[in-house]
């Protein structure tokens, strides 16, 4: 549903920015979140969104009043009364007309009634708000009996994620069906969440970023240090607000609570500070560019990984998909090569495909000393011609990736990552591929080399892909010619065949 700006908003209220406005007016998704830095105005958006949702309900068939019922939920009653209720009553004050009732550090409620002119006649609205805390109750016990139009999980990352499904199941139960006309159109309802940037182990990352369902949407506000930072009133009143906060914070807190970046933890920080999910992860699955070769980076060994991508004539680049050995498993060169062959024979059958591998892949084989190297076995199994990377030094490889992350073509980011087939790669960019913190306190120190873990293998492969994309075109052309017969067999008389050396 599309509503004009200003509808359903408390008199004088202005959303803190365009992201917050989109969050408020989203009447499509049943699970919707807003993630922002400290002081971004995200908390005040939720009562306003509750009011908007109330306005979208059908009228009572007896008295014509449009009613909605919302639940505001926190982890503990102390947090509810110390933080959430004051934020709510900043928007809907505790007055004689809108009294807040309930014992301190216990459940509370507030009924908010107002009147508006709708197409020339008076319309009365009523929003009943129940304030509750999970405390020590289990989810089934807590959700039993809830009749909800909307539910707000305040600081949702502090609540258990297994509550979400049960809470969504309580939507649409208010107003009760028997109180509205049989032909009334059902009103919209949702579970709304606000939170600061979480760790990747938190349920909000899983639900909103890693594996969102079709009915889920996350709105990410800009960094507090960005020129587009939301909540201009705060920045006008306290122009040094974020700078003063940063002086008392550790680096991981600055990244998450000021810069609004997911995944930073106390134990380490991501290798690539240049990565931005909003900028670099495409909104939908990417298709290979016709006539452009497929380039592959590979890291060998038992935890091997491959990343497939392309470089376009205008400088744009894309990461199409990766093949990653599952965590805790092992894969030999032949197995990985056969998997790569299947990918190439399927999606990339009409493309030249060439690769660059870790140079040490030519130096070892785990079976016996006189056997083919890992690289030779992989090349034979996959059918992909590969060359060794000119260097195995970590510095040039990291610089090659950073160059791609900083790439712009026109005003747009030059790198796009397929969101559907690069889960481990993207999680590594976000937080998993990291350098460990060696020393805390004022004298913070980090390890020089990235931590070896499940994410490091695919990121090593990603570095070799970046090195290949940066290689001189003559090198790649010569490799492509090794596949000329295979490629020409697909051309026939079609004009859509690949152009071998045109990149």
Short mmCIF file of C-alpha atoms in Angstrom, two decimals:
data_model
loop_
_atom_site.label_atom_id
_atom_site.label_comp_id
_atom_site.label_asym_id
_atom_site.label_seq_id
_atom_site.Cartn_x
_atom_site.Cartn_y
_atom_site.Cartn_z
CA UNK A 1 0.00 0.00 0.00
CA UNK A 2 1.30 3.46 -0.86
CA UNK A 3 0.59 6.29 1.53
CA UNK A 4 1.49 9.96 1.06
CA UNK A 5 4.14 11.46 3.31
CA UNK A 6 2.63 12.67 6.56
CA UNK A 7 -0.25 10.19 6.75
CA UNK A 8 -0.50 8.31 10.03
CA UNK A 9 2.31 10.27 11.60
CA UNK A 10 2.07 12.09 14.92
CA UNK A 11 1.63 15.82 14.38
CA UNK A 12 5.01 17.41 13.76
CA UNK A 13 6.88 14.12 13.43
CA UNK A 14 9.43 13.84 10.65
CA UNK A 15 11.22 10.56 9.92
CA UNK A 16 14.94 10.86 10.71
CA UNK A 17 15.87 10.08 7.10
CA UNK A 18 14.86 8.29 3.89
CA UNK A 19 15.79 4.81 5.16
CA UNK A 20 13.68 5.29 8.29
CA UNK A 21 10.81 6.61 6.16
CA UNK A 22 10.90 3.51 3.92
CA UNK A 23 10.87 1.33 7.03
CA UNK A 24 7.82 3.10 8.44
CA UNK A 25 5.82 2.92 5.21
CA UNK A 26 6.64 -0.71 4.41
CA UNK A 27 3.25 -2.41 4.46
CA UNK A 28 4.36 -5.51 2.55
CA UNK A 29 6.68 -7.55 4.77
CA UNK A 30 5.57 -9.45 7.88
CA UNK A 31 9.04 -9.34 9.44
CA UNK A 32 10.76 -6.00 8.98
CA UNK A 33 13.84 -4.57 10.65
CA UNK A 34 15.71 -1.30 10.88
CA UNK A 35 19.42 -1.38 11.77
CA UNK A 36 21.26 1.80 12.59
CA UNK A 37 23.97 3.41 14.71
CA UNK A 38 23.41 4.96 18.10
CA UNK A 39 21.20 8.05 17.90
CA UNK A 40 19.88 7.36 14.40
CA UNK A 41 16.20 7.76 15.37
CA UNK A 42 15.35 4.13 14.60
CA UNK A 43 13.62 3.56 17.95
CA UNK A 44 11.15 6.41 17.46
CA UNK A 45 10.18 4.98 14.05
CA UNK A 46 8.57 1.91 15.60
CA UNK A 47 5.73 3.61 17.57
CA UNK A 48 4.99 5.65 14.44
CA UNK A 49 4.88 2.49 12.33
CA UNK A 50 2.51 0.97 14.90
CA UNK A 51 0.20 3.95 14.50
CA UNK A 52 0.28 3.65 10.72
CA UNK A 53 -0.57 -0.07 10.90
CA UNK A 54 -3.46 0.70 13.27
CA UNK A 55 -4.90 3.09 10.69
CA UNK A 56 -4.93 0.29 8.10
CA UNK A 57 -7.31 -1.95 10.06
CA UNK A 58 -11.02 -2.38 9.18
CA UNK A 59 -13.54 -0.45 11.31
CA UNK A 60 -15.58 -2.04 14.06
CA UNK A 61 -19.02 -2.89 12.68
CA UNK A 62 -20.78 -1.70 15.85
CA UNK A 63 -19.28 1.74 16.56
CA UNK A 64 -17.13 2.44 13.46
CA UNK A 65 -13.92 2.87 15.47
CA UNK A 66 -10.74 1.61 13.78
CA UNK A 67 -8.75 -0.33 16.34
CA UNK A 68 -5.34 -1.95 16.50
CA UNK A 69 -3.40 -3.70 19.23
CA UNK A 70 0.37 -3.67 19.49
CA UNK A 71 2.86 -5.43 21.76
CA UNK A 72 6.17 -3.84 22.70
CA UNK A 73 8.61 -6.51 23.88
CA UNK A 74 11.98 -6.39 25.66
CA UNK A 75 14.23 -8.96 27.30
CA UNK A 76 13.68 -7.79 30.90
CA UNK A 77 11.24 -5.52 32.70
CA UNK A 78 14.10 -3.38 33.91
CA UNK A 79 15.17 -2.69 30.31
CA UNK A 80 11.53 -2.17 29.33
CA UNK A 81 10.98 0.53 31.95
CA UNK A 82 14.43 2.13 31.83
CA UNK A 83 14.74 2.35 28.05
CA UNK A 84 11.78 1.27 25.93
CA UNK A 85 8.83 2.88 27.70
CA UNK A 86 10.57 6.30 27.93
CA UNK A 87 11.28 6.09 24.17
CA UNK A 88 7.66 5.19 23.45
CA UNK A 89 6.23 7.97 25.61
CA UNK A 90 8.50 10.47 23.90
CA UNK A 91 6.30 9.81 20.87
CA UNK A 92 2.96 9.16 22.62
CA UNK A 93 3.18 10.97 25.98
CA UNK A 94 1.73 9.57 29.19
CA UNK A 95 -1.14 12.06 29.61
CA UNK A 96 -4.64 12.13 31.10
CA UNK A 97 -6.04 11.27 27.67
CA UNK A 98 -3.39 8.61 26.96
CA UNK A 99 -2.59 7.21 30.44
CA UNK A 100 0.15 4.64 30.90
CA UNK A 101 -0.90 2.07 33.49
CA UNK A 102 0.94 -0.76 35.19
CA UNK A 103 3.35 -1.37 38.08
CA UNK A 104 6.97 -0.31 37.76
CA UNK A 105 9.06 -3.25 36.54
CA UNK A 106 5.94 -5.16 35.48
CA UNK A 107 3.62 -5.29 32.45
CA UNK A 108 2.13 -1.97 31.36
CA UNK A 109 -0.45 -0.75 28.87
CA UNK A 110 -1.50 2.45 27.15
CA UNK A 111 -4.58 3.22 25.06
CA UNK A 112 -4.14 5.97 22.49
CA UNK A 113 -7.25 7.44 20.84
CA UNK A 114 -7.34 10.15 18.23
CA UNK A 115 -9.69 11.60 15.67
CA UNK A 116 -9.03 12.51 12.06
CA UNK A 117 -11.00 13.90 9.13
CA UNK A 118 -11.28 11.15 6.52
CA UNK A 119 -13.00 12.22 3.30
CA UNK A 120 -14.87 14.95 5.12
CA UNK A 121 -16.06 12.95 8.11
CA UNK A 122 -14.68 12.28 11.56
CA UNK A 123 -12.93 8.94 12.05
CA UNK A 124 -11.95 7.69 15.50
CA UNK A 125 -8.87 5.50 15.89
CA UNK A 126 -7.80 3.52 18.94
CA UNK A 127 -4.40 1.90 19.46
CA UNK A 128 -4.02 -0.39 22.46
CA UNK A 129 -0.38 -0.96 23.40
CA UNK A 130 0.80 -3.73 25.74
CA UNK A 131 4.34 -3.55 27.15
CA UNK A 132 5.82 -6.92 28.09
CA UNK A 133 9.18 -8.58 28.82
CA UNK A 134 10.17 -12.15 28.12
CA UNK A 135 11.95 -12.35 31.48
CA UNK A 136 12.10 -16.03 32.46
CA UNK A 137 9.07 -17.18 30.45
CA UNK A 138 9.44 -19.71 27.66
CA UNK A 139 8.28 -18.71 24.18
CA UNK A 140 5.14 -20.85 24.10
CA UNK A 141 4.04 -19.53 27.47
CA UNK A 142 4.76 -15.95 26.47
CA UNK A 143 2.94 -15.98 23.12
CA UNK A 144 -0.13 -17.89 24.31
CA UNK A 145 -3.16 -15.60 24.21
CA UNK A 146 -1.53 -12.72 22.31
CA UNK A 147 -4.03 -11.05 19.96
CA UNK A 148 -1.87 -8.73 17.91
CA UNK A 149 -2.10 -6.26 15.06
CA UNK A 150 1.60 -5.48 15.29
CA UNK A 151 4.52 -6.48 17.49
CA UNK A 152 7.67 -4.47 18.15
CA UNK A 153 10.84 -6.23 19.30
CA UNK A 154 12.90 -3.41 20.77
CA UNK A 155 16.65 -4.05 20.55
CA UNK A 156 15.73 -7.30 18.85
CA UNK A 157 19.28 -8.68 18.93
CA UNK A 158 18.95 -9.05 22.72
CA UNK A 159 15.90 -11.31 22.34
CA UNK A 160 15.82 -15.00 21.37
CA UNK A 161 15.33 -15.55 17.65
CA UNK A 162 13.13 -18.61 18.13
CA UNK A 163 10.36 -16.26 19.30
CA UNK A 164 9.88 -14.71 15.86
CA UNK A 165 7.94 -17.55 14.24
CA UNK A 166 5.55 -17.84 17.17
CA UNK A 167 5.00 -14.08 17.25
CA UNK A 168 4.26 -13.85 13.52
CA UNK A 169 1.61 -16.51 14.13
CA UNK A 170 -0.18 -14.15 16.54
CA UNK A 171 -0.61 -11.40 13.93
CA UNK A 172 -4.02 -10.75 12.39
CA UNK A 173 -5.90 -11.71 15.56
CA UNK A 174 -6.83 -8.13 16.38
CA UNK A 175 -9.28 -6.69 15.69
CA UNK A 176 -11.14 -9.97 16.30
CA UNK A 177 -12.81 -11.17 13.11
CA UNK A 178 -16.30 -11.19 14.64
CA UNK A 179 -16.06 -7.44 15.38
CA UNK A 180 -15.67 -6.36 11.74
CA UNK A 181 -17.88 -6.79 8.71
CA UNK A 182 -17.72 -10.10 6.88
CA UNK A 183 -16.70 -8.35 3.66
CA UNK A 184 -14.05 -6.15 5.34
CA UNK A 185 -10.59 -6.22 3.81
CA UNK A 186 -8.05 -7.70 6.27
CA UNK A 187 -5.66 -5.17 7.77
CA UNK A 188 -1.88 -5.38 7.50
CA UNK A 189 0.22 -6.62 10.42
CA UNK A 190 3.91 -7.20 11.05
CA UNK A 191 6.65 -7.96 13.55
CA UNK A 192 9.02 -4.99 13.50
CA UNK A 193 12.54 -5.02 14.91
CA UNK A 194 15.11 -2.34 15.67
CA UNK A 195 18.72 -3.12 16.52
CA UNK A 196 22.33 -2.06 16.23
CA UNK A 197 24.65 -3.93 13.86
CA UNK A 198 24.94 -7.45 15.31
CA UNK A 199 27.60 -10.14 15.24
CA UNK A 200 27.16 -12.79 12.57
CA UNK A 201 26.32 -15.31 15.30
CA UNK A 202 23.18 -13.36 16.28
CA UNK A 203 19.78 -14.49 15.01
CA UNK A 204 19.10 -11.08 13.42
CA UNK A 205 22.01 -11.66 11.04
CA UNK A 206 20.61 -15.06 10.06
CA UNK A 207 17.04 -13.80 9.59
CA UNK A 208 17.71 -10.47 7.93
CA UNK A 209 21.03 -10.91 6.10
CA UNK A 210 22.16 -14.48 5.63
CA UNK A 211 18.89 -16.26 4.82
CA UNK A 212 15.94 -13.83 4.67
CA UNK A 213 12.56 -15.26 3.69
CA UNK A 214 10.32 -13.73 1.05
CA UNK A 215 8.35 -11.91 3.76
CA UNK A 216 11.40 -10.36 5.42
CA UNK A 217 13.04 -6.97 4.79
CA UNK A 218 15.90 -5.11 6.48
CA UNK A 219 16.47 -1.35 6.26
CA UNK A 220 20.06 -0.32 6.96
CA UNK A 221 20.70 3.29 7.94
CA UNK A 222 23.96 5.02 6.94
CA UNK A 223 26.98 5.21 9.20
CA UNK A 224 26.84 7.89 11.86
CA UNK A 225 29.98 9.36 10.27
CA UNK A 226 28.43 9.50 6.79
CA UNK A 227 27.22 12.77 5.25
CA UNK A 228 23.92 10.92 4.74
CA UNK A 229 23.65 9.98 8.42
CA UNK A 230 20.04 10.08 9.61
CA UNK A 231 18.51 12.03 12.50
CA UNK A 232 19.60 15.56 11.47
CA UNK A 233 18.08 17.07 14.64
CA UNK A 234 20.58 15.19 16.81
CA UNK A 235 23.50 16.21 14.60
CA UNK A 236 22.35 19.83 14.68
CA UNK A 237 22.04 19.88 18.47
CA UNK A 238 25.23 17.85 19.05
CA UNK A 239 27.47 18.11 15.97
CA UNK A 240 30.29 16.22 17.73
CA UNK A 241 27.97 13.51 19.12
CA UNK A 242 29.62 10.58 17.36
CA UNK A 243 33.17 11.86 17.76
CA UNK A 244 32.69 12.19 21.51
CA UNK A 245 31.23 8.68 21.71
CA UNK A 246 34.14 7.22 19.76
CA UNK A 247 36.61 8.53 22.29
CA UNK A 248 35.23 6.09 24.87
CA UNK A 249 34.80 3.09 22.57
CA UNK A 250 36.92 0.18 21.43
CA UNK A 251 37.37 -0.26 17.69
CA UNK A 252 34.80 -3.07 17.41
CA UNK A 253 32.22 -0.86 19.12
CA UNK A 254 32.92 2.01 16.73
CA UNK A 255 32.47 -0.27 13.74
CA UNK A 256 29.18 -1.71 14.92
CA UNK A 257 27.54 1.08 16.93
CA UNK A 258 28.78 4.13 15.03
CA UNK A 259 29.63 2.94 11.51
CA UNK A 260 26.72 0.44 11.55
CA UNK A 261 28.73 -2.48 10.20
CA UNK A 262 27.72 -6.07 10.88
CA UNK A 263 30.13 -8.63 12.24
CA UNK A 264 32.88 -6.85 14.14
CA UNK A 265 33.66 -8.58 17.42
CA UNK A 266 35.94 -8.18 20.40
CA UNK A 267 38.22 -10.95 19.18
CA UNK A 268 39.09 -9.57 15.76
CA UNK A 269 38.14 -7.44 12.82
CA UNK A 270 37.38 -8.19 9.15
CA UNK A 271 40.32 -8.01 6.78
CA UNK A 272 38.54 -5.79 4.27
CA UNK A 273 37.25 -2.60 5.83
CA UNK A 274 36.37 -1.46 2.32
CA UNK A 275 33.60 -4.04 1.93
CA UNK A 276 30.01 -2.83 2.12
CA UNK A 277 27.13 -5.24 1.79
CA UNK A 278 24.89 -2.49 0.44
CA UNK A 279 27.39 -1.49 -2.24
CA UNK A 280 28.97 -4.77 -3.24
CA UNK A 281 26.27 -7.45 -2.92
CA UNK A 282 23.86 -7.35 -5.86
CA UNK A 283 20.11 -7.22 -5.12
CA UNK A 284 19.41 -10.31 -7.29
CA UNK A 285 21.21 -13.21 -8.92
CA UNK A 286 23.79 -12.18 -11.51
CA UNK A 287 23.90 -13.59 -15.03
CA UNK A 288 27.21 -14.05 -16.90
CA UNK A 289 27.94 -11.35 -19.45
CA UNK A 290 27.72 -12.82 -22.98
CA UNK A 291 30.99 -12.89 -24.88
CA UNK A 292 33.13 -12.35 -21.80
CA UNK A 293 35.42 -15.12 -20.51
CA UNK A 294 34.80 -16.74 -17.13
CA UNK A 295 37.77 -16.27 -14.83
CA UNK A 296 38.41 -18.56 -11.88
CA UNK A 297 40.57 -18.26 -8.79
CA UNK A 298 41.46 -21.40 -6.87
CA UNK A 299 43.01 -22.36 -3.54
CA UNK A 300 44.11 -26.01 -3.41
CA UNK A 301 44.59 -28.57 -0.69
CA UNK A 302 42.10 -30.50 1.40
CA UNK A 303 40.02 -27.38 2.16
CA UNK A 304 40.05 -26.19 -1.45
CA UNK A 305 37.78 -23.49 -2.83
CA UNK A 306 37.04 -21.89 -6.20
CA UNK A 307 35.54 -18.51 -7.10
CA UNK A 308 34.18 -17.78 -10.59
CA UNK A 309 33.85 -14.26 -11.92
CA UNK A 310 34.13 -11.96 -14.91
CA UNK A 311 35.55 -8.64 -16.06
CA UNK A 312 33.58 -6.53 -18.51
CA UNK A 313 34.89 -4.28 -21.27
CA UNK A 314 33.93 -1.13 -19.30
CA UNK A 315 35.90 -2.20 -16.21
CA UNK A 316 33.00 -3.63 -14.22
CA UNK A 317 33.62 -6.94 -12.48
CA UNK A 318 31.34 -9.54 -10.94
CA UNK A 319 31.74 -12.57 -8.68
CA UNK A 320 29.28 -15.15 -9.98
CA UNK A 321 29.64 -18.13 -7.67
CA UNK A 322 31.99 -20.12 -5.52
CA UNK A 323 32.59 -23.78 -4.76
CA UNK A 324 33.66 -24.31 -1.15
CA UNK A 325 34.63 -27.50 0.64
CA UNK A 326 32.10 -27.81 3.51
CA UNK A 327 33.49 -26.95 6.91
CA UNK A 328 34.97 -30.02 8.54
CA UNK A 329 35.17 -31.98 5.28
CA UNK A 330 38.02 -32.68 2.85
CA UNK A 331 38.05 -32.62 -0.94
CA UNK A 332 40.79 -33.92 -3.23
CA UNK A 333 41.76 -32.29 -6.53
CA UNK A 334 39.79 -34.77 -8.65
CA UNK A 335 36.55 -34.24 -6.68
CA UNK A 336 36.82 -30.46 -6.86
CA UNK A 337 37.79 -30.65 -10.52
CA UNK A 338 34.73 -32.72 -11.36
CA UNK A 339 32.50 -30.21 -9.54
CA UNK A 340 34.09 -27.39 -11.52
CA UNK A 341 33.61 -29.30 -14.78
CA UNK A 342 29.87 -29.61 -14.05
CA UNK A 343 29.58 -25.86 -13.47
CA UNK A 344 31.49 -25.05 -16.65
CA UNK A 345 29.53 -27.53 -18.77
CA UNK A 346 26.27 -26.07 -17.46
CA UNK A 347 26.08 -22.31 -17.05
CA UNK A 348 29.35 -21.45 -18.76
CA UNK A 349 29.32 -23.85 -21.71
CA UNK A 350 29.39 -20.96 -24.20
CA UNK A 351 32.23 -19.15 -22.45
CA UNK A 352 35.96 -19.53 -22.38
CA UNK A 353 36.97 -20.46 -18.81
CA UNK A 354 40.49 -19.97 -17.46
CA UNK A 355 41.92 -20.06 -13.95
CA UNK A 356 44.71 -18.95 -11.67
CA UNK A 357 45.73 -21.15 -8.75
CA UNK A 358 47.85 -20.85 -5.64
CA UNK A 359 51.39 -21.49 -6.97
CA UNK A 360 52.01 -24.07 -4.26
CA UNK A 361 49.36 -26.26 -5.93
CA UNK A 362 52.09 -27.36 -8.32
CA UNK A 363 54.40 -28.31 -5.47
CA UNK A 364 52.50 -30.95 -3.55
CA UNK A 365 50.24 -33.94 -3.62
CA UNK A 366 49.03 -35.63 -0.50
CA UNK A 367 49.13 -39.16 -1.97
CA UNK A 368 52.68 -39.92 -3.06
CA UNK A 369 55.83 -38.14 -4.09
CA UNK A 370 55.84 -39.18 -7.80
CA UNK A 371 52.11 -38.55 -8.39
CA UNK A 372 50.81 -35.56 -10.38
CA UNK A 373 50.63 -32.32 -8.44
CA UNK A 374 47.34 -31.06 -7.02
CA UNK A 375 47.15 -28.49 -9.83
CA UNK A 376 47.77 -31.07 -12.56
CA UNK A 377 45.11 -33.38 -11.15
CA UNK A 378 42.63 -30.53 -10.86
CA UNK A 379 43.28 -29.29 -14.42
CA UNK A 380 42.83 -32.79 -15.85
CA UNK A 381 39.58 -33.36 -13.92
CA UNK A 382 38.08 -29.93 -14.61
CA UNK A 383 39.30 -29.29 -18.14
CA UNK A 384 40.07 -25.69 -17.12
CA UNK A 385 43.47 -24.37 -18.20
CA UNK A 386 45.16 -22.76 -15.17
CA UNK A 387 48.36 -20.87 -14.46
CA UNK A 388 50.09 -20.30 -11.13
CA UNK A 389 49.74 -16.92 -9.50
CA UNK A 390 53.00 -14.97 -9.92
CA UNK A 391 53.28 -14.63 -6.15
CA UNK A 392 51.98 -16.28 -3.04
CA UNK A 393 52.74 -13.23 -0.88
CA UNK A 394 49.68 -12.04 1.02
CA UNK A 395 50.34 -8.31 0.50
CA UNK A 396 49.84 -8.16 -3.31
CA UNK A 397 46.82 -10.46 -3.05
CA UNK A 398 45.08 -8.30 -0.46
CA UNK A 399 45.87 -5.16 -2.46
CA UNK A 400 44.34 -6.73 -5.57
CA UNK A 401 41.07 -7.36 -3.71
CA UNK A 402 41.03 -3.91 -2.10
CA UNK A 403 41.52 -2.34 -5.52
CA UNK A 404 38.39 -4.14 -6.71
CA UNK A 405 36.40 -3.15 -3.61
CA UNK A 406 37.33 0.50 -4.18
CA UNK A 407 36.54 0.33 -7.91
CA UNK A 408 33.84 2.66 -9.22
CA UNK A 409 32.46 2.83 -12.73
CA UNK A 410 30.69 6.13 -13.16
CA UNK A 411 28.97 6.74 -9.84
CA UNK A 412 28.31 3.05 -9.16
CA UNK A 413 30.47 0.43 -7.42
CA UNK A 414 32.48 -1.49 -10.00
CA UNK A 415 32.22 -4.82 -8.14
CA UNK A 416 29.00 -6.80 -7.70
CA UNK A 417 28.74 -10.13 -5.87
CA UNK A 418 25.98 -12.61 -6.62
CA UNK A 419 23.82 -12.82 -3.45
CA UNK A 420 22.57 -16.37 -4.01
CA UNK A 421 25.72 -18.42 -4.68
CA UNK A 422 28.43 -16.79 -2.58
CA UNK A 423 27.25 -17.28 0.98
CA UNK A 424 30.59 -18.26 2.54
CA UNK A 425 32.46 -15.63 0.50
CA UNK A 426 30.09 -12.87 1.63
CA UNK A 427 30.15 -13.99 5.26
CA UNK A 428 33.93 -13.88 5.06
CA UNK A 429 33.85 -10.32 3.76
CA UNK A 430 31.44 -9.39 6.55
CA UNK A 431 33.26 -10.91 9.50
CA UNK A 432 34.58 -14.45 9.05
CA UNK A 433 37.79 -13.59 7.18
CA UNK A 434 39.51 -11.59 9.87
CA UNK A 435 42.67 -10.74 11.71
CA UNK A 436 42.73 -11.69 15.38
CA UNK A 437 43.13 -9.16 18.14
CA UNK A 438 46.35 -9.84 20.05
CA UNK A 439 46.20 -7.06 22.61
CA UNK A 440 43.29 -5.09 24.06
CA UNK A 441 43.07 -1.82 25.95
CA UNK A 442 44.62 1.43 24.77
CA UNK A 443 47.46 -0.34 22.95
CA UNK A 444 45.32 -2.35 20.50
CA UNK A 445 47.26 -4.72 18.27
CA UNK A 446 46.16 -7.19 15.61
CA UNK A 447 47.85 -10.13 13.94
CA UNK A 448 49.66 -9.39 10.67
CA UNK A 449 48.15 -12.32 8.76
CA UNK A 450 44.47 -13.29 8.41
CA UNK A 451 43.26 -16.11 10.62
CA UNK A 452 43.17 -19.56 9.01
CA UNK A 453 39.60 -20.81 9.20
CA UNK A 454 36.69 -21.94 7.04
CA UNK A 455 36.43 -18.50 5.41
CA UNK A 456 40.12 -18.08 4.62
CA UNK A 457 40.19 -20.74 1.87
CA UNK A 458 37.50 -19.16 -0.28
CA UNK A 459 39.08 -15.75 0.28
CA UNK A 460 42.47 -17.06 -0.81
CA UNK A 461 40.72 -18.25 -3.98
CA UNK A 462 39.05 -14.83 -4.30
CA UNK A 463 42.48 -13.19 -4.13
CA UNK A 464 43.77 -15.33 -7.00
CA UNK A 465 40.69 -14.34 -9.00
CA UNK A 466 41.50 -10.68 -8.37
CA UNK A 467 45.10 -11.27 -9.43
CA UNK A 468 43.89 -12.94 -12.65
CA UNK A 469 41.49 -10.09 -13.40
CA UNK A 470 44.40 -7.71 -13.00
CA UNK A 471 46.72 -9.74 -15.24
CA UNK A 472 47.77 -8.52 -18.67
CA UNK A 473 45.15 -9.47 -21.25
CA UNK A 474 47.74 -11.23 -23.44
CA UNK A 475 48.26 -13.85 -20.74
CA UNK A 476 44.57 -14.59 -20.55
CA UNK A 477 44.21 -14.54 -24.34
CA UNK A 478 46.82 -17.25 -24.67
CA UNK A 479 45.01 -19.36 -22.08
CA UNK A 480 41.69 -18.86 -23.86
CA UNK A 481 43.18 -20.06 -27.14
CA UNK A 482 43.83 -23.39 -25.41
CA UNK A 483 40.05 -23.77 -25.34
CA UNK A 484 39.42 -22.47 -28.85
CA UNK A 485 38.18 -25.73 -30.33
CA UNK A 486 35.71 -26.30 -27.48
CA UNK A 487 34.36 -22.77 -27.73
CA UNK A 488 34.05 -22.74 -31.50
CA UNK A 489 31.99 -25.91 -31.36
CA UNK A 490 29.27 -23.90 -29.62
CA UNK A 491 29.30 -21.01 -32.08
CA UNK A 492 27.70 -22.55 -35.12
CA UNK A 493 26.04 -19.80 -37.12
CA UNK A 494 24.71 -17.96 -34.06
CA UNK A 495 25.68 -14.39 -33.43
CA UNK A 496 25.66 -14.99 -29.69
CA UNK A 497 28.87 -17.00 -29.60
CA UNK A 498 31.76 -15.84 -27.49
CA UNK A 499 34.43 -13.48 -28.76
CA UNK A 500 37.55 -15.25 -27.61
CA UNK A 501 39.98 -12.38 -27.32
CA UNK A 502 37.64 -9.43 -26.87
CA UNK A 503 38.02 -8.47 -23.23
#
